[in-house]
PDB file of C-alpha atoms in Angstrom:
ATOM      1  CA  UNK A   1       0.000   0.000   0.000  1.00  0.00           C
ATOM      2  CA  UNK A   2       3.136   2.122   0.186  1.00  0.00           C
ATOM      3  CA  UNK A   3       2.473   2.862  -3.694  1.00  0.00           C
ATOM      4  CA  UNK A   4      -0.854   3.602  -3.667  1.00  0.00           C
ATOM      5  CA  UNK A   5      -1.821   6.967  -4.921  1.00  0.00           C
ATOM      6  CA  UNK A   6      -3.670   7.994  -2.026  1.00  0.00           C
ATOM      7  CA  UNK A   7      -0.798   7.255   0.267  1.00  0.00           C
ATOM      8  CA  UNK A   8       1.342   8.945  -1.815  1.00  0.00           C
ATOM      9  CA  UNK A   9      -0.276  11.923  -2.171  1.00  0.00           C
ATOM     10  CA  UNK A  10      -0.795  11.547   1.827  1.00  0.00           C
ATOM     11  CA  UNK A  11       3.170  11.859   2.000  1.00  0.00           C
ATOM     12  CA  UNK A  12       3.381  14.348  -0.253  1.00  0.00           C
ATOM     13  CA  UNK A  13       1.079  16.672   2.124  1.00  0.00           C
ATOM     14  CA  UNK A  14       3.416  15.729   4.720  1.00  0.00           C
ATOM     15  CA  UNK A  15       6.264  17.044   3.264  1.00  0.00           C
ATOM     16  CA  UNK A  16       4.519  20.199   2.305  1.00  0.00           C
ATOM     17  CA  UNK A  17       3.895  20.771   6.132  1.00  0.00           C
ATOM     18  CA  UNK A  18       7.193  20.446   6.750  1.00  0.00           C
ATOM     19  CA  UNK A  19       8.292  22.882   4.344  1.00  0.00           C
ATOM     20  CA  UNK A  20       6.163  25.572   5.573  1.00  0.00           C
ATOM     21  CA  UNK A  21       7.390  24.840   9.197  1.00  0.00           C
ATOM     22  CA  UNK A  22       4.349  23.170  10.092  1.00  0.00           C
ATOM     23  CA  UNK A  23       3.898  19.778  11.712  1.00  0.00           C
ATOM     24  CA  UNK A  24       4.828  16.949   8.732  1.00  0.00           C
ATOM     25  CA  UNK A  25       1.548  15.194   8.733  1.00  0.00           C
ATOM     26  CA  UNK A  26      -0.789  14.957   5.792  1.00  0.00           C
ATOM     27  CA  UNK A  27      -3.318  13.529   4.559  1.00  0.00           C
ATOM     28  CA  UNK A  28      -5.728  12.415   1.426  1.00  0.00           C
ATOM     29  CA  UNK A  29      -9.573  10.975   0.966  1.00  0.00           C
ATOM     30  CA  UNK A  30     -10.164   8.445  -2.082  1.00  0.00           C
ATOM     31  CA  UNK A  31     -13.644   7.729  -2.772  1.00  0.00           C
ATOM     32  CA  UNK A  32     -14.637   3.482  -2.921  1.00  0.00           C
ATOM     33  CA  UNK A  33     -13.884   4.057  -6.590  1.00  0.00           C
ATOM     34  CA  UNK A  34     -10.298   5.024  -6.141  1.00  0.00           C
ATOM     35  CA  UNK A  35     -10.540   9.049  -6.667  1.00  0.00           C
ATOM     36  CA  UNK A  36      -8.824  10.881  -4.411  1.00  0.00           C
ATOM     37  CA  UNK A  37     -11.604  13.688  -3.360  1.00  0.00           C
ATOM     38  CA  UNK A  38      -9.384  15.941  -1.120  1.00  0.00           C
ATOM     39  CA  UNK A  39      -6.414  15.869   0.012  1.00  0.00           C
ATOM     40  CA  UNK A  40      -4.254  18.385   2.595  1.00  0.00           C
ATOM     41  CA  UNK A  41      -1.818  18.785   5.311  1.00  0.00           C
ATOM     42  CA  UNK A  42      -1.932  20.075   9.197  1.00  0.00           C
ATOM     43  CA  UNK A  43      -2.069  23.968   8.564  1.00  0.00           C
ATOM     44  CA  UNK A  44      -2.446  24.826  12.600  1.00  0.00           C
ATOM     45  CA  UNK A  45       0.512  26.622  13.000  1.00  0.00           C
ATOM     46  CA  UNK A  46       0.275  28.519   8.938  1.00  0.00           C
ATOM     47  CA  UNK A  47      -2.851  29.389   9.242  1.00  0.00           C
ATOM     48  CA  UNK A  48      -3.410  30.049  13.220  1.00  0.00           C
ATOM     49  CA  UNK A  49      -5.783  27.122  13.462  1.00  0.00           C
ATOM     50  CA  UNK A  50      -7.347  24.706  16.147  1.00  0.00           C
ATOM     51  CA  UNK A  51      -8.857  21.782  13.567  1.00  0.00           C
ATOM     52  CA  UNK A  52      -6.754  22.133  10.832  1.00  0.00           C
ATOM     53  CA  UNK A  53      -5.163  18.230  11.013  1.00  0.00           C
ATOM     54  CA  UNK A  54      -4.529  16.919   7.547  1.00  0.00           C
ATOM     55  CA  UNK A  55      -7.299  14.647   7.579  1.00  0.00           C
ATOM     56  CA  UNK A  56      -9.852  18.124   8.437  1.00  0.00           C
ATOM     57  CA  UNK A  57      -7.537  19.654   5.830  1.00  0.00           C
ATOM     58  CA  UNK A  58      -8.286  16.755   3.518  1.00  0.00           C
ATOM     59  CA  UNK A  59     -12.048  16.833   4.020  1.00  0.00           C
ATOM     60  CA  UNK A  60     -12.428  20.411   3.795  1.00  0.00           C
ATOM     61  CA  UNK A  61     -10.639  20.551   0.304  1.00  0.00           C
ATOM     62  CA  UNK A  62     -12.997  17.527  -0.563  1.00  0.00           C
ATOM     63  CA  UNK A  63     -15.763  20.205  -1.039  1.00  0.00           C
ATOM     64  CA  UNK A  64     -19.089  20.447   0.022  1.00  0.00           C
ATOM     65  CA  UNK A  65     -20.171  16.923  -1.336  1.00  0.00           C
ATOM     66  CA  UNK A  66     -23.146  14.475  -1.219  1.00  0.00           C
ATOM     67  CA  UNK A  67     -22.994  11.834   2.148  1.00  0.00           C
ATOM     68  CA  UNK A  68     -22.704   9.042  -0.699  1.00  0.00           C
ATOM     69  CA  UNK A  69     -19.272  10.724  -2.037  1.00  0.00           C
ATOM     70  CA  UNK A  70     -17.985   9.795   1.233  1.00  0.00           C
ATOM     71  CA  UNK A  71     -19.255   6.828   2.451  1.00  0.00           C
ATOM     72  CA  UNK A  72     -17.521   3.429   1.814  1.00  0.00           C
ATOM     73  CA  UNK A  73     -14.324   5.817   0.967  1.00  0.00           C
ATOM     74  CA  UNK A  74     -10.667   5.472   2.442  1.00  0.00           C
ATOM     75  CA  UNK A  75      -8.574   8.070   4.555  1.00  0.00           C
ATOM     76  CA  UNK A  76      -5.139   8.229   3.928  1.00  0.00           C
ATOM     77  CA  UNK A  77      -2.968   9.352   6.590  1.00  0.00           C
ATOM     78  CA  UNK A  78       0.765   9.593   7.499  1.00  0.00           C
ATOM     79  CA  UNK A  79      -0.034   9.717  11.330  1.00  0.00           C
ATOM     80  CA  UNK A  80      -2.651   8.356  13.599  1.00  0.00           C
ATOM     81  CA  UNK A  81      -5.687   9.959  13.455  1.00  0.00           C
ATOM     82  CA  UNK A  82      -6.462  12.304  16.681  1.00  0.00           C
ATOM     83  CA  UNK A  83      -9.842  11.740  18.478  1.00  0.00           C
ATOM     84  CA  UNK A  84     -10.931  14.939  16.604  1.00  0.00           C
ATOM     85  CA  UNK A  85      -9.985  13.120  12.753  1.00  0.00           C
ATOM     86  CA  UNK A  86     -11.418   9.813  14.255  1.00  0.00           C
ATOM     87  CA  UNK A  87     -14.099  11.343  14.843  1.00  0.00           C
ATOM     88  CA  UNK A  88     -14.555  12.787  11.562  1.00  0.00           C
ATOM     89  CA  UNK A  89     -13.836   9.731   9.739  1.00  0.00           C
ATOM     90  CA  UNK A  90     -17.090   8.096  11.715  1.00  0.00           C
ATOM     91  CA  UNK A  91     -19.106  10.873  10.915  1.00  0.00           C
ATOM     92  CA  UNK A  92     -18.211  10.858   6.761  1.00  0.00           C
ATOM     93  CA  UNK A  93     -18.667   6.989   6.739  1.00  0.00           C
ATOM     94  CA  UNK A  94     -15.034   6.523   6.067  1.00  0.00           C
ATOM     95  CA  UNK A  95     -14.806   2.891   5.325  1.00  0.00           C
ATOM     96  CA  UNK A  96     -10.912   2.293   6.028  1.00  0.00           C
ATOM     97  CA  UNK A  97      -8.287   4.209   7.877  1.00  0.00           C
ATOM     98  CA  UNK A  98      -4.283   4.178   6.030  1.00  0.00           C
ATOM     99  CA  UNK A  99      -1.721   4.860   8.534  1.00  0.00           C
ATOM    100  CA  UNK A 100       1.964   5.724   7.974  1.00  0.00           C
ATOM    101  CA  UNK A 101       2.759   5.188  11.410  1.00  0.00           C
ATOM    102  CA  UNK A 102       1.707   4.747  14.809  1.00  0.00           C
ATOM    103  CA  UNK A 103       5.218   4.884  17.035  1.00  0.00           C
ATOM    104  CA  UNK A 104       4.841   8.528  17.438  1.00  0.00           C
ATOM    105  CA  UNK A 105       1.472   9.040  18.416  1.00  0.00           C
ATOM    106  CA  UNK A 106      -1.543   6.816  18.529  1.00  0.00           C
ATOM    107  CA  UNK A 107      -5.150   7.919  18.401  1.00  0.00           C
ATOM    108  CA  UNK A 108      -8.391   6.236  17.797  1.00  0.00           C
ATOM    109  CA  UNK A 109      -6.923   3.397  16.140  1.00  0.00           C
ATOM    110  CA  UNK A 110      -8.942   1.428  18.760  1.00  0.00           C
ATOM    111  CA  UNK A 111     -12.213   3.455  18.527  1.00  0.00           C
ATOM    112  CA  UNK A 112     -12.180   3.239  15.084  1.00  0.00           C
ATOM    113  CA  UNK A 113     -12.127  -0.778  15.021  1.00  0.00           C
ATOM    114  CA  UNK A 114     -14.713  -0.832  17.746  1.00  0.00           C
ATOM    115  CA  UNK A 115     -17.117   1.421  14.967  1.00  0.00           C
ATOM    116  CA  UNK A 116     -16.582  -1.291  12.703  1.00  0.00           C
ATOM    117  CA  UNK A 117     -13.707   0.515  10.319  1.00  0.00           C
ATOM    118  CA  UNK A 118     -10.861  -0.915   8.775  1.00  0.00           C
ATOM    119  CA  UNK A 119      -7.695   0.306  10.153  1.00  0.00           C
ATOM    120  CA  UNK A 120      -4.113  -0.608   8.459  1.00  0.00           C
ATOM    121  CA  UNK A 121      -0.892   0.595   9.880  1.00  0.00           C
ATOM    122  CA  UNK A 122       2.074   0.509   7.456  1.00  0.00           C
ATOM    123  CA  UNK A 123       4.888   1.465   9.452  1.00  0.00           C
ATOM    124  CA  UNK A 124       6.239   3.894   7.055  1.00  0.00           C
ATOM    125  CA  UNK A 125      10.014   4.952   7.842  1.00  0.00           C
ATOM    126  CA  UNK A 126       9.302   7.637   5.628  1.00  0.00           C
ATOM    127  CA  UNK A 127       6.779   8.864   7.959  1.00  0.00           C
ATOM    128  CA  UNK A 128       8.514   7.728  10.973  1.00  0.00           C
ATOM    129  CA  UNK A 129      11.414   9.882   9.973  1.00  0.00           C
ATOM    130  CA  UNK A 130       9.649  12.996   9.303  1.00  0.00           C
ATOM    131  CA  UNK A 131       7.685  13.049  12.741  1.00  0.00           C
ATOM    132  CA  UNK A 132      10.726  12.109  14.686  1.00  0.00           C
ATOM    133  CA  UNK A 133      12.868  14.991  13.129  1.00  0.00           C
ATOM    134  CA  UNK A 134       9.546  17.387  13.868  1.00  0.00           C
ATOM    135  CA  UNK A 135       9.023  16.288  17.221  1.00  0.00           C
ATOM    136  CA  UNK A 136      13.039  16.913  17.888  1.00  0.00           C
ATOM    137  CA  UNK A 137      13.592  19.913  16.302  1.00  0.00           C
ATOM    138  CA  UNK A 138       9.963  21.807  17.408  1.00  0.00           C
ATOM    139  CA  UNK A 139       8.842  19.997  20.618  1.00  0.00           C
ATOM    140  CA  UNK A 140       6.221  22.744  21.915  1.00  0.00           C
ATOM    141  CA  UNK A 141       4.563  23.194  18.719  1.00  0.00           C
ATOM    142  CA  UNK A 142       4.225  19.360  18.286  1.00  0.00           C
ATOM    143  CA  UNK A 143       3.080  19.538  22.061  1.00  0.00           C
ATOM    144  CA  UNK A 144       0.699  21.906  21.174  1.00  0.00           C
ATOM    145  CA  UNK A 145      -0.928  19.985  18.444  1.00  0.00           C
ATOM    146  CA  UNK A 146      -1.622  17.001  20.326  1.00  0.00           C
ATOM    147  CA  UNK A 147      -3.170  19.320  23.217  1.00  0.00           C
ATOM    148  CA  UNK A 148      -0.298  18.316  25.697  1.00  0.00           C
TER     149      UNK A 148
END
């Protein structure tokens, strides 16, 4: 699943985080069909945001779309989703959660399973590496993402 397009677009967000000095995760939606409908990257700290995580980011430049667009489709992800992007995922019918990673920081992998979703962790060193550099080199602001 590391060459899927969705997952590679997901890393590609990432890296676009990272290049604006914002926290390296991002993120993409692809419909059951295989489209990708949105996809983003965590723009808290660019755009002075609380609920900008790459999977909001990724919904919100999915457009204002019919329920059925959404339902059955897959998030993409380079980092566990947050309770906020869990959350999200339920309400949008997402069918199956992509993860990079999981070593870094773990969300509602477990919530998600219990709701019935799919939930695959790849254990990216791609993604790995790009948190663990963040989380080194800008501790507070990671800190502040994850509400700490």
């Amino acid at each position: 699943m590391d060459q899927d397009p969705g997952f590679i677009a997901a890393v590609e967000e990432a890296k676009k985080g990272a290049a604006e000095g914002g926290v390296p995760i991002g993120a993409a939606l692809v419909s059951k069909d295989g489209q990708i409908l949105g996809r983003g990257h965590n723009m808290r700290a660019q755009n002075g945001s609380a609920i900008l995580h790459a999977e909001m980011s990724a919904l919100e430049n999915s457009g204002r779309l019919p329920a059925s667009a959404y339902e059955g489709a897959t998030m993409y992800t380079t980092l566990s989703p947050c309770d906020m992007c869990t959350g999200a995922c339920l309400l949008y019918k997402v069918k199956r959660v992509i993860i990079g990673e999981n070593k870094n920081f773990v969300g509602g992998e477990d919530y998600l399973h219990a709701r019935g979703r799919e939930v695959v962790v790849l254990d990216n060193k791609e993604c790995k590496h790009l948190m663990e550099k963040f989380i080194k080199e800008k501790p507070g602001l990671w800190n502040e993402d994850i509400s700490v």
